[in-house]
Amino acid sequence: MAEDTVTVIDNRTGKRVELPIRKATQGPDAVDIGKFYRETGYFTYDPGFLSTASCHSQLTYLDGQKGMLMYRGYPIDQLAEKSHFIEVAYLMLYGELPQQQELDDFRNIIMHHTMLNESLKSFFRGFYHDAHPMAIMVGVVGSLSAFYHDSTDINNPRHREIAAHRMIAKMPSIAAASYKHSVGEPQVYPDNSLSYTGNLLNMMFSVPCEPFVLNPVAEKALDLIFILHIDHEQNASTSTVRLAGSSGANPFACVASGIAALWGPAHGGANEAVLNMLDEIADVANVPKFLARAKDKHDPFRLMGFGHRVYKNYDPRARIIRSMCHEVLAQLGDANDPRFELALRLEEIALSDDYFIERKLYPNVDFYSGLIYSALGIPTNMFTVMFAIARTVGWVAQWMEMISEDNQRIGRPRQLYVGPTQRDYVPIKERPLTPPG
Ligand code: SDX
């Protein structure tokens, strides 16, 4: 029996199967079950992928028990404190922190891909004024492949790199245009002399009739929040991007599928849902009623911004954003924003409640981020759009990692079939009035 294997014994037949162990550089090793069906005749069954690794990756690692997250080996708290979004984006794409010239060149490339094709403007006008910006993002990003035929050959590394640069660069422009459409204001062209987040704020909030004054606190706060949202292993939206990419779909369509998956309230849509929940709770006196609902299995209500598939400790990103809240609200918003006070009290009460303690339900990245977005003047329906802008770096980095692998295969899960066994067609005149069973 080799030491780097796991032996599975089928108690029905006594058959023993040895499965190889794949070693991790950090965190759990994995049992390679690629031959499991061929050797045993069984599928493995793991809806939601609680114990299943869908791939190997060198990008991001998180330890759910310790509440730890690192990008390319660098702890998130160090990157949050010492780096900035464009530098971390470079790190995710290329694997190492850049030299100054590499960083300057990368920033220059990104900031010179920020403009949108003029004919895209008609896309925004086609949406009803109250269209949710995430609906617009899915549509417009998915359409980009119609404009950029020169970077959709996924087998060409240079095309992959250009497509990645374009998406990172254009997401803020598309997001800002989605916002401007929803408020009936004219689109604002990018200003390449500004920072990545300064440019976004300018495109969202400047108007032709008066000069725009960029607030450096807002610019820095958004840059920090974007670093925290860049990537997070094989979360639902990233797994969607990888699955779409495994079929050979173009990178713009893959990222559009990721945006669609991120929109769900159980995932990236939670930041918007948290603010709506805080508004619904309204007063700390109502917290017990809502906690009771969160525990009630017959009530679909969940405490939004709480819990996580992997973190069974405080989400390190939530910890960083929470400490940022005080500073940003004091400088930008309302230091006494009743919703921040309510969020702090809600967190305190929930974390002392047995239901949440037993299930290790802690605040996640979405619990506090919306409060800062609000302080920056960003409307609630744009919160998940902000998440999508930042996560585009992770999506394209994960997509590039997958596509560049030699033995990359289409993702095609199997299933446990529990439907009707084979039966013959019955002519309509002979069908029993009450179906069998
Ligand atoms: C993100 O995957 C990622 O990395 C995602 C993300 C990223 O960066 O990409 O981190 C971003 O999506 C953060 C999560 C944002 N979503 C929310 O805040 C929505 C509220 N949270 C829940 O919907 C839930 O916690 C999930 C979806 C986040 C996690 O779901 P799981 O892992 O499937 O958890 P579970 O349903 O198995 O929960 C285990 C138990 C259950 O109770 P029991 O059946 O054991 O009695 O905990 C309960 C759940 O009912 N539970 C909650 C709860 N979250 C879990 N109960 C009340 N409120 C909650 N928020």
Short mmCIF file of C-alpha atoms and ligand atoms in Angstrom, two decimals:
data_model
loop_
_atom_site.label_atom_id
_atom_site.label_comp_id
_atom_site.label_asym_id
_atom_site.label_seq_id
_atom_site.Cartn_x
_atom_site.Cartn_y
_atom_site.Cartn_z
CA MET A 1 0.00 0.00 0.00
CA ALA A 2 1.76 3.21 -1.20
CA GLU A 3 1.91 5.96 1.47
CA ASP A 4 0.64 8.68 -0.85
CA THR A 5 -2.66 6.96 -1.50
CA VAL A 6 -6.07 6.52 0.11
CA THR A 7 -7.63 3.07 0.01
CA VAL A 8 -11.37 2.79 -0.56
CA ILE A 9 -13.01 -0.53 0.27
CA ASP A 10 -16.39 -1.35 -1.26
CA ASN A 11 -18.16 -3.22 1.55
CA ARG A 12 -20.63 -4.62 -0.95
CA THR A 13 -17.94 -6.46 -2.95
CA GLY A 14 -14.82 -6.24 -0.79
CA LYS A 15 -13.02 -4.58 -3.71
CA ARG A 16 -10.19 -2.24 -2.66
CA VAL A 17 -9.22 0.77 -4.74
CA GLU A 18 -6.12 2.87 -4.08
CA LEU A 19 -6.47 6.52 -4.99
CA PRO A 20 -3.46 8.85 -5.29
CA ILE A 21 -3.11 11.86 -3.00
CA ARG A 22 -2.24 15.21 -4.63
CA LYS A 23 -0.10 17.31 -2.32
CA ALA A 24 -0.93 20.96 -1.60
CA THR A 25 1.74 23.58 -0.88
CA GLN A 26 -0.58 24.92 1.86
CA GLY A 27 -3.87 23.63 3.25
CA PRO A 28 -5.56 20.27 2.66
CA ASP A 29 -4.12 17.71 0.23
CA ALA A 30 -6.61 16.20 -2.24
CA VAL A 31 -7.55 12.64 -3.14
CA ASP A 32 -7.49 12.31 -6.94
CA ILE A 33 -10.77 10.52 -7.79
CA GLY A 34 -10.32 10.79 -11.57
CA LYS A 35 -10.34 7.00 -11.93
CA PHE A 36 -12.93 6.38 -9.19
CA TYR A 37 -15.87 5.66 -11.50
CA ARG A 38 -13.80 3.52 -13.84
CA GLU A 39 -12.42 1.47 -10.92
CA THR A 40 -15.53 1.25 -8.73
CA GLY A 41 -18.59 1.90 -10.91
CA TYR A 42 -19.66 4.59 -8.45
CA PHE A 43 -19.86 8.37 -8.87
CA THR A 44 -18.86 10.54 -5.94
CA TYR A 45 -21.67 12.78 -4.68
CA ASP A 46 -21.03 16.28 -3.29
CA PRO A 47 -23.73 18.88 -4.20
CA GLY A 48 -22.39 22.38 -3.45
CA PHE A 49 -18.83 21.01 -3.53
CA LEU A 50 -18.44 20.99 0.26
CA SER A 51 -15.47 18.57 0.03
CA THR A 52 -14.57 18.72 -3.66
CA ALA A 53 -11.70 20.57 -5.33
CA SER A 54 -12.65 21.42 -8.91
CA CYS A 55 -9.11 22.34 -9.95
CA HIS A 56 -5.64 23.17 -8.71
CA SER A 57 -4.59 26.81 -8.57
CA GLN A 58 -1.63 29.01 -7.60
CA LEU A 59 -3.63 32.21 -7.24
CA THR A 60 -5.44 32.49 -3.91
CA TYR A 61 -5.53 30.51 -0.69
CA LEU A 62 -7.85 30.93 2.27
CA ASP A 63 -7.89 29.14 5.59
CA GLY A 64 -11.48 29.06 6.84
CA GLN A 65 -10.60 28.00 10.37
CA LYS A 66 -7.94 30.69 10.86
CA GLY A 67 -9.80 33.37 8.90
CA MET A 68 -6.79 33.84 6.63
CA LEU A 69 -6.60 34.93 2.95
CA MET A 70 -3.60 35.39 0.69
CA TYR A 71 -3.09 36.32 -2.98
CA ARG A 72 -0.08 34.58 -4.58
CA GLY A 73 1.23 33.93 -1.04
CA TYR A 74 0.92 37.53 0.22
CA PRO A 75 -1.46 37.94 3.22
CA ILE A 76 -4.46 40.15 2.43
CA ASP A 77 -3.83 42.45 5.40
CA GLN A 78 -0.31 43.25 4.15
CA LEU A 79 -1.56 43.94 0.61
CA ALA A 80 -4.41 46.05 1.98
CA GLU A 81 -1.99 48.11 4.06
CA LYS A 82 0.97 48.43 1.69
CA SER A 83 -0.19 47.90 -1.90
CA HIS A 84 -2.83 49.30 -4.25
CA PHE A 85 -5.34 47.82 -6.67
CA ILE A 86 -3.34 48.08 -9.91
CA GLU A 87 -0.26 46.52 -8.29
CA VAL A 88 -2.32 43.64 -6.83
CA ALA A 89 -3.97 43.16 -10.23
CA TYR A 90 -0.49 42.82 -11.74
CA LEU A 91 0.44 40.32 -9.00
CA MET A 92 -2.65 38.21 -9.74
CA LEU A 93 -2.04 38.17 -13.51
CA TYR A 94 1.72 37.66 -13.51
CA GLY A 95 2.46 35.94 -10.18
CA GLU A 96 5.04 38.33 -8.75
CA LEU A 97 5.04 41.89 -7.40
CA PRO A 98 6.21 44.21 -10.22
CA GLN A 99 9.33 46.30 -10.53
CA GLN A 100 8.61 50.02 -10.88
CA GLN A 101 8.90 50.02 -14.69
CA GLU A 102 6.66 46.93 -14.95
CA LEU A 103 4.10 48.62 -12.72
CA ASP A 104 4.21 51.88 -14.70
CA ASP A 105 3.84 50.02 -18.00
CA PHE A 106 0.95 47.92 -16.66
CA ARG A 107 -0.88 50.96 -15.27
CA ASN A 108 -0.37 52.71 -18.61
CA ILE A 109 -1.79 49.75 -20.54
CA ILE A 110 -4.83 49.47 -18.28
CA MET A 111 -5.54 53.20 -18.29
CA HIS A 112 -5.29 53.27 -22.10
CA HIS A 113 -7.93 50.59 -22.57
CA THR A 114 -10.60 52.43 -20.54
CA MET A 115 -12.62 53.88 -23.46
CA LEU A 116 -15.66 52.05 -24.79
CA ASN A 117 -16.53 51.69 -28.47
CA GLU A 118 -18.87 54.58 -29.25
CA SER A 119 -21.52 52.26 -30.67
CA LEU A 120 -21.83 50.69 -27.20
CA LYS A 121 -23.63 53.86 -26.12
CA SER A 122 -26.75 52.71 -27.91
CA PHE A 123 -26.75 49.55 -25.74
CA PHE A 124 -27.22 51.64 -22.59
CA ARG A 125 -29.98 53.71 -24.19
CA GLY A 126 -31.76 50.45 -25.02
CA PHE A 127 -32.26 49.59 -21.34
CA TYR A 128 -35.26 50.97 -19.48
CA HIS A 129 -34.22 53.77 -17.09
CA ASP A 130 -34.86 51.65 -14.00
CA ALA A 131 -32.95 48.59 -15.23
CA HIS A 132 -30.79 47.13 -12.45
CA PRO A 133 -27.15 48.02 -13.25
CA MET A 134 -26.15 44.36 -12.87
CA ALA A 135 -28.57 43.46 -15.67
CA ILE A 136 -26.87 46.07 -17.84
CA MET A 137 -23.41 44.79 -16.89
CA VAL A 138 -24.27 41.20 -17.86
CA GLY A 139 -25.56 42.36 -21.24
CA VAL A 140 -22.87 44.85 -22.13
CA VAL A 141 -19.88 42.75 -20.99
CA GLY A 142 -21.27 39.75 -22.85
CA SER A 143 -21.45 41.88 -26.00
CA LEU A 144 -17.78 42.96 -25.89
CA SER A 145 -16.69 39.99 -28.00
CA ALA A 146 -18.72 41.58 -30.82
CA PHE A 147 -16.25 44.47 -30.79
CA TYR A 148 -12.92 42.83 -30.07
CA HIS A 149 -12.37 40.08 -32.64
CA ASP A 150 -8.62 40.71 -32.33
CA SER A 151 -8.42 39.20 -28.83
CA THR A 152 -10.79 36.24 -28.75
CA ASP A 153 -8.42 33.48 -29.92
CA ILE A 154 -8.16 31.77 -26.54
CA ASN A 155 -5.26 29.63 -27.77
CA ASN A 156 -3.15 32.72 -28.40
CA PRO A 157 -1.46 33.86 -25.13
CA ARG A 158 -1.18 37.43 -26.41
CA HIS A 159 -4.91 37.51 -27.23
CA ARG A 160 -5.65 36.19 -23.72
CA GLU A 161 -3.52 38.92 -22.19
CA ILE A 162 -5.10 41.70 -24.29
CA ALA A 163 -8.61 40.46 -23.45
CA ALA A 164 -7.71 40.40 -19.74
CA HIS A 165 -6.34 43.94 -19.89
CA ARG A 166 -9.41 45.16 -21.77
CA MET A 167 -11.86 43.72 -19.25
CA ILE A 168 -10.00 45.04 -16.21
CA ALA A 169 -9.79 48.46 -17.89
CA LYS A 170 -13.33 48.69 -19.22
CA MET A 171 -15.35 47.40 -16.28
CA PRO A 172 -15.27 50.81 -14.50
CA SER A 173 -16.33 52.57 -17.74
CA ILE A 174 -19.23 50.12 -18.27
CA ALA A 175 -20.20 50.35 -14.59
CA ALA A 176 -20.18 54.14 -14.62
CA ALA A 177 -22.17 54.23 -17.87
CA SER A 178 -24.72 51.84 -16.29
CA TYR A 179 -25.03 54.20 -13.34
CA LYS A 180 -25.31 57.33 -15.50
CA HIS A 181 -28.08 55.67 -17.52
CA SER A 182 -30.01 54.89 -14.34
CA VAL A 183 -29.87 58.52 -13.18
CA GLY A 184 -30.49 60.03 -16.60
CA GLU A 185 -27.17 61.85 -16.80
CA PRO A 186 -24.75 61.95 -19.76
CA GLN A 187 -21.95 59.39 -19.83
CA VAL A 188 -18.55 60.75 -18.78
CA TYR A 189 -15.45 59.74 -20.73
CA PRO A 190 -12.50 58.21 -18.84
CA ASP A 191 -9.72 60.54 -17.71
CA ASN A 192 -6.52 58.56 -18.05
CA SER A 193 -4.60 60.99 -15.86
CA LEU A 194 -6.57 59.73 -12.84
CA SER A 195 -6.06 56.58 -10.76
CA TYR A 196 -8.17 53.48 -11.43
CA THR A 197 -10.65 54.30 -8.67
CA GLY A 198 -10.36 58.07 -9.17
CA ASN A 199 -11.35 57.54 -12.79
CA LEU A 200 -14.35 55.44 -11.74
CA LEU A 201 -15.55 58.06 -9.26
CA ASN A 202 -15.07 60.79 -11.85
CA MET A 203 -17.04 58.87 -14.50
CA MET A 204 -19.82 58.18 -11.99
CA PHE A 205 -20.19 61.52 -10.25
CA SER A 206 -18.84 64.30 -12.47
CA VAL A 207 -21.31 66.30 -14.57
CA PRO A 208 -20.58 68.56 -17.58
CA CYS A 209 -21.92 71.67 -15.89
CA GLU A 210 -19.41 71.95 -13.05
CA PRO A 211 -15.86 70.86 -12.13
CA PHE A 212 -15.58 67.56 -10.24
CA VAL A 213 -13.53 67.53 -7.05
CA LEU A 214 -12.15 64.05 -6.38
CA ASN A 215 -12.05 63.19 -2.69
CA PRO A 216 -8.76 61.34 -1.95
CA VAL A 217 -10.34 59.57 1.03
CA ALA A 218 -13.02 58.13 -1.25
CA GLU A 219 -10.43 57.23 -3.89
CA LYS A 220 -8.26 55.38 -1.33
CA ALA A 221 -11.20 53.70 0.40
CA LEU A 222 -12.48 52.32 -2.91
CA ASP A 223 -8.99 51.15 -3.88
CA LEU A 224 -8.72 49.25 -0.60
CA ILE A 225 -12.18 47.68 -0.90
CA PHE A 226 -11.34 46.64 -4.47
CA ILE A 227 -8.15 44.88 -3.29
CA LEU A 228 -10.21 42.89 -0.79
CA HIS A 229 -12.66 41.76 -3.50
CA ILE A 230 -10.18 40.75 -6.22
CA ASP A 231 -10.28 36.97 -5.82
CA HIS A 232 -11.46 34.25 -3.47
CA GLU A 233 -10.56 30.74 -4.70
CA GLN A 234 -13.33 28.81 -6.46
CA ASN A 235 -16.39 30.79 -5.27
CA ALA A 236 -19.63 30.45 -7.22
CA SER A 237 -18.93 33.18 -9.78
CA THR A 238 -15.30 32.16 -10.35
CA SER A 239 -16.35 28.52 -10.77
CA THR A 240 -18.93 29.74 -13.31
CA VAL A 241 -16.24 31.59 -15.25
CA ARG A 242 -14.02 28.50 -15.25
CA LEU A 243 -16.85 26.19 -16.35
CA ALA A 244 -17.84 28.55 -19.17
CA GLY A 245 -14.19 28.90 -20.16
CA SER A 246 -13.68 25.12 -20.19
CA SER A 247 -15.98 24.91 -23.22
CA GLY A 248 -13.74 27.34 -25.13
CA ALA A 249 -16.15 30.28 -24.84
CA ASN A 250 -14.56 33.69 -25.39
CA PRO A 251 -13.29 35.49 -22.26
CA PHE A 252 -15.89 38.28 -22.46
CA ALA A 253 -18.74 35.73 -22.43
CA CYS A 254 -17.05 33.92 -19.51
CA VAL A 255 -16.83 37.09 -17.41
CA ALA A 256 -20.45 37.92 -18.28
CA SER A 257 -21.42 34.51 -16.86
CA GLY A 258 -19.44 35.33 -13.72
CA ILE A 259 -21.30 38.65 -13.35
CA ALA A 260 -24.61 36.79 -13.61
CA ALA A 261 -23.59 34.31 -10.89
CA LEU A 262 -22.21 37.05 -8.62
CA TRP A 263 -25.58 38.85 -8.68
CA GLY A 264 -27.25 36.26 -6.47
CA PRO A 265 -28.03 37.44 -2.88
CA ALA A 266 -26.27 34.37 -1.48
CA HIS A 267 -23.09 35.58 -3.21
CA GLY A 268 -22.06 39.05 -4.36
CA GLY A 269 -25.63 40.36 -4.20
CA ALA A 270 -25.39 40.12 -0.41
CA ASN A 271 -23.83 43.59 -0.02
CA GLU A 272 -26.97 45.17 -1.50
CA ALA A 273 -29.15 42.79 0.56
CA VAL A 274 -27.34 43.78 3.79
CA LEU A 275 -28.23 47.46 3.41
CA ASN A 276 -31.82 46.59 2.52
CA MET A 277 -31.90 44.32 5.59
CA LEU A 278 -30.53 47.05 7.87
CA ASP A 279 -33.15 49.46 6.53
CA GLU A 280 -35.84 46.83 7.19
CA ILE A 281 -34.61 46.16 10.75
CA ALA A 282 -34.40 49.95 11.24
CA ASP A 283 -33.97 49.82 15.01
CA VAL A 284 -31.88 47.62 17.33
CA ALA A 285 -35.11 46.84 19.23
CA ASN A 286 -36.18 44.82 16.18
CA VAL A 287 -32.99 42.71 16.07
CA PRO A 288 -34.38 39.80 18.17
CA LYS A 289 -37.33 39.44 15.79
CA PHE A 290 -35.06 39.24 12.75
CA LEU A 291 -32.63 36.83 14.46
CA ALA A 292 -35.61 34.59 15.22
CA ARG A 293 -36.56 34.69 11.55
CA ALA A 294 -32.95 33.86 10.54
CA LYS A 295 -33.10 30.74 12.73
CA ASP A 296 -36.54 29.65 11.55
CA LYS A 297 -36.09 26.88 8.97
CA HIS A 298 -39.53 27.66 7.56
CA ASP A 299 -38.55 31.29 6.95
CA PRO A 300 -36.33 31.90 3.90
CA PHE A 301 -34.86 34.97 5.64
CA ARG A 302 -31.11 34.73 6.25
CA LEU A 303 -28.99 37.25 8.15
CA MET A 304 -27.39 38.82 5.09
CA GLY A 305 -23.64 39.41 5.35
CA PHE A 306 -23.32 36.53 7.82
CA GLY A 307 -21.94 33.05 7.25
CA HIS A 308 -19.61 31.67 4.65
CA ARG A 309 -19.00 28.34 2.96
CA VAL A 310 -15.33 28.37 3.91
CA TYR A 311 -14.77 30.91 6.70
CA LYS A 312 -15.74 29.42 10.06
CA ASN A 313 -14.04 32.39 11.66
CA TYR A 314 -14.19 36.12 11.03
CA ASP A 315 -13.75 36.88 7.29
CA PRO A 316 -10.40 38.76 7.28
CA ARG A 317 -11.80 41.12 4.67
CA ALA A 318 -14.74 42.00 6.92
CA ARG A 319 -12.32 42.75 9.74
CA ILE A 320 -10.37 45.18 7.53
CA ILE A 321 -13.50 46.86 6.16
CA ARG A 322 -15.05 47.10 9.63
CA SER A 323 -12.04 49.03 10.98
CA MET A 324 -12.12 51.22 7.85
CA CYS A 325 -15.77 52.07 8.41
CA HIS A 326 -15.14 54.39 11.32
CA GLU A 327 -12.51 56.40 9.41
CA VAL A 328 -14.45 56.63 6.16
CA LEU A 329 -17.81 57.42 7.77
CA ALA A 330 -16.17 60.09 9.93
CA GLN A 331 -14.53 61.73 6.89
CA LEU A 332 -17.08 61.10 4.18
CA GLY A 333 -20.40 60.02 5.47
CA ASP A 334 -22.18 60.29 8.73
CA ALA A 335 -19.97 59.09 11.57
CA ASN A 336 -23.19 58.43 13.40
CA ASP A 337 -24.81 56.65 10.46
CA PRO A 338 -27.57 54.80 12.33
CA ARG A 339 -27.10 51.84 10.00
CA PHE A 340 -23.44 51.46 11.09
CA GLU A 341 -24.45 51.63 14.74
CA LEU A 342 -27.19 49.09 13.99
CA ALA A 343 -24.72 46.83 12.13
CA LEU A 344 -22.31 46.89 15.10
CA ARG A 345 -25.14 46.02 17.52
CA LEU A 346 -26.52 43.34 15.20
CA GLU A 347 -23.04 41.76 14.95
CA GLU A 348 -22.59 41.90 18.73
CA ILE A 349 -25.97 40.28 19.43
CA ALA A 350 -25.61 37.62 16.71
CA LEU A 351 -22.08 36.63 17.79
CA SER A 352 -23.35 36.00 21.33
CA ASP A 353 -26.24 33.85 20.12
CA ASP A 354 -25.81 30.05 20.35
CA TYR A 355 -27.35 29.47 16.91
CA PHE A 356 -24.62 31.57 15.25
CA ILE A 357 -21.87 30.37 17.59
CA GLU A 358 -22.64 26.68 17.02
CA ARG A 359 -22.71 27.17 13.22
CA LYS A 360 -19.65 29.45 13.25
CA LEU A 361 -21.54 32.16 11.42
CA TYR A 362 -19.46 35.34 11.37
CA PRO A 363 -19.76 38.56 9.37
CA ASN A 364 -18.38 38.20 5.85
CA VAL A 365 -16.97 40.74 3.41
CA ASP A 366 -20.45 41.92 2.43
CA PHE A 367 -21.59 42.83 5.93
CA TYR A 368 -19.78 46.17 6.12
CA SER A 369 -18.82 47.01 2.53
CA GLY A 370 -22.20 48.51 1.69
CA LEU A 371 -21.91 51.05 4.51
CA ILE A 372 -18.73 52.39 2.97
CA TYR A 373 -20.17 52.38 -0.53
CA SER A 374 -23.09 54.40 0.85
CA ALA A 375 -20.72 56.89 2.48
CA LEU A 376 -19.05 57.29 -0.94
CA GLY A 377 -22.42 58.23 -2.41
CA ILE A 378 -22.75 54.96 -4.33
CA PRO A 379 -26.41 53.84 -4.53
CA THR A 380 -27.36 50.42 -3.16
CA ASN A 381 -28.13 48.93 -6.57
CA MET A 382 -24.52 49.63 -7.62
CA PHE A 383 -22.92 47.74 -4.71
CA THR A 384 -22.65 44.40 -6.52
CA VAL A 385 -21.41 46.24 -9.60
CA MET A 386 -18.51 47.49 -7.45
CA PHE A 387 -17.86 43.89 -6.39
CA ALA A 388 -17.89 42.81 -10.08
CA ILE A 389 -15.36 45.50 -11.07
CA ALA A 390 -12.86 44.23 -8.51
CA ARG A 391 -13.60 40.53 -9.02
CA THR A 392 -12.97 40.86 -12.76
CA VAL A 393 -9.24 40.70 -11.92
CA GLY A 394 -9.75 37.36 -10.17
CA TRP A 395 -12.05 36.04 -12.88
CA VAL A 396 -9.63 36.81 -15.72
CA ALA A 397 -6.63 35.55 -13.72
CA GLN A 398 -8.42 32.26 -12.94
CA TRP A 399 -9.58 31.97 -16.56
CA MET A 400 -6.02 32.57 -17.86
CA GLU A 401 -4.64 29.99 -15.40
CA MET A 402 -7.15 27.38 -16.55
CA ILE A 403 -6.90 28.06 -20.31
CA SER A 404 -3.10 28.02 -20.28
CA GLU A 405 -2.98 24.49 -18.81
CA ASP A 406 -1.81 21.76 -21.21
CA ASN A 407 -4.40 19.12 -20.33
CA GLN A 408 -7.33 21.53 -19.88
CA ARG A 409 -10.65 19.65 -20.33
CA ILE A 410 -14.29 20.67 -20.57
CA GLY A 411 -16.02 20.67 -17.17
CA ARG A 412 -18.84 18.13 -17.26
CA PRO A 413 -20.05 16.88 -13.83
CA ARG A 414 -22.03 13.62 -13.57
CA GLN A 415 -25.19 13.17 -11.42
CA LEU A 416 -27.02 10.80 -9.12
CA TYR A 417 -30.13 9.95 -11.18
CA VAL A 418 -33.23 9.47 -9.04
CA GLY A 419 -35.91 9.86 -11.72
CA PRO A 420 -38.28 7.26 -13.23
CA THR A 421 -36.74 4.01 -14.46
CA GLN A 422 -37.28 3.19 -18.15
CA ARG A 423 -40.93 3.00 -19.24
CA ASP A 424 -42.74 2.81 -22.60
CA TYR A 425 -44.71 5.56 -24.30
CA VAL A 426 -48.51 5.36 -23.74
CA PRO A 427 -50.88 6.72 -26.42
CA ILE A 428 -53.00 9.53 -25.02
CA LYS A 429 -56.27 7.54 -25.23
CA GLU A 430 -54.75 4.77 -23.06
CA ARG A 431 -53.29 6.96 -20.31
CA PRO A 432 -54.73 6.43 -16.85
CA LEU A 433 -56.55 9.53 -15.56
CA THR A 434 -54.53 9.44 -12.30
CA PRO A 435 -50.78 9.01 -12.99
CA PRO A 436 -49.19 5.95 -11.29
CA GLY A 437 -47.38 6.42 -7.95
C1 SDX B 1 -19.73 35.96 -0.74
O1 SDX B 1 -17.64 31.59 -1.76
C2 SDX B 1 -17.03 32.75 -1.56
O2 SDX B 1 -15.83 32.85 -1.36
C3 SDX B 1 -17.99 33.95 -1.63
C4 SDX B 1 -17.39 35.32 -1.33
C5 SDX B 1 -16.36 35.71 -2.38
O3 SDX B 1 -15.49 36.55 -2.06
O4 SDX B 1 -16.51 35.26 -3.56
O5 SDX B 1 -16.77 35.30 -0.05
C6 SDX B 1 -18.45 36.41 -1.35
O6 SDX B 1 -20.58 35.46 -1.42
C7 SDX B 1 -19.89 36.07 0.76
C8 SDX B 1 -21.24 35.45 1.24
C9 SDX B 1 -22.33 36.51 1.04
N1 SDX B 1 -23.66 35.91 1.30
C10 SDX B 1 -24.40 36.24 2.38
O7 SDX B 1 -24.00 36.99 3.26
C11 SDX B 1 -25.79 35.62 2.38
C12 SDX B 1 -26.09 35.04 3.78
N2 SDX B 1 -25.21 33.84 3.98
C13 SDX B 1 -25.82 32.54 3.69
O8 SDX B 1 -26.68 32.54 2.59
C14 SDX B 1 -24.76 31.43 3.74
O9 SDX B 1 -24.03 31.61 4.88
C15 SDX B 1 -23.81 31.25 2.58
C16 SDX B 1 -24.50 31.14 1.26
C17 SDX B 1 -22.84 32.38 2.51
C18 SDX B 1 -23.01 29.97 2.83
O10 SDX B 1 -23.88 28.92 2.63
P1 SDX B 1 -23.48 27.44 3.04
O11 SDX B 1 -22.04 27.21 3.21
O12 SDX B 1 -24.21 26.55 2.12
O13 SDX B 1 -24.04 27.38 4.51
P2 SDX B 1 -25.15 26.47 4.97
O14 SDX B 1 -26.40 26.89 4.26
O15 SDX B 1 -24.69 25.06 4.86
O16 SDX B 1 -25.26 26.91 6.50
C19 SDX B 1 -24.97 26.02 7.50
C20 SDX B 1 -26.00 26.34 8.57
C21 SDX B 1 -27.44 26.09 8.10
O17 SDX B 1 -28.21 25.79 9.23
P3 SDX B 1 -28.49 24.21 9.60
O18 SDX B 1 -29.15 23.60 8.39
O19 SDX B 1 -27.12 23.63 9.90
O20 SDX B 1 -29.39 24.29 10.80
O21 SDX B 1 -25.94 27.73 8.91
C22 SDX B 1 -27.19 28.35 8.59
C23 SDX B 1 -27.89 27.44 7.60
O22 SDX B 1 -29.29 27.62 7.68
N3 SDX B 1 -26.86 29.65 8.01
C24 SDX B 1 -27.50 30.78 8.29
C25 SDX B 1 -26.82 31.78 7.57
N4 SDX B 1 -25.83 31.23 6.87
C26 SDX B 1 -25.85 29.90 7.13
N5 SDX B 1 -28.55 31.05 9.07
C27 SDX B 1 -28.96 32.35 9.12
N6 SDX B 1 -28.36 33.36 8.48
C28 SDX B 1 -27.29 33.11 7.69
N7 SDX B 1 -26.69 34.11 7.04
#
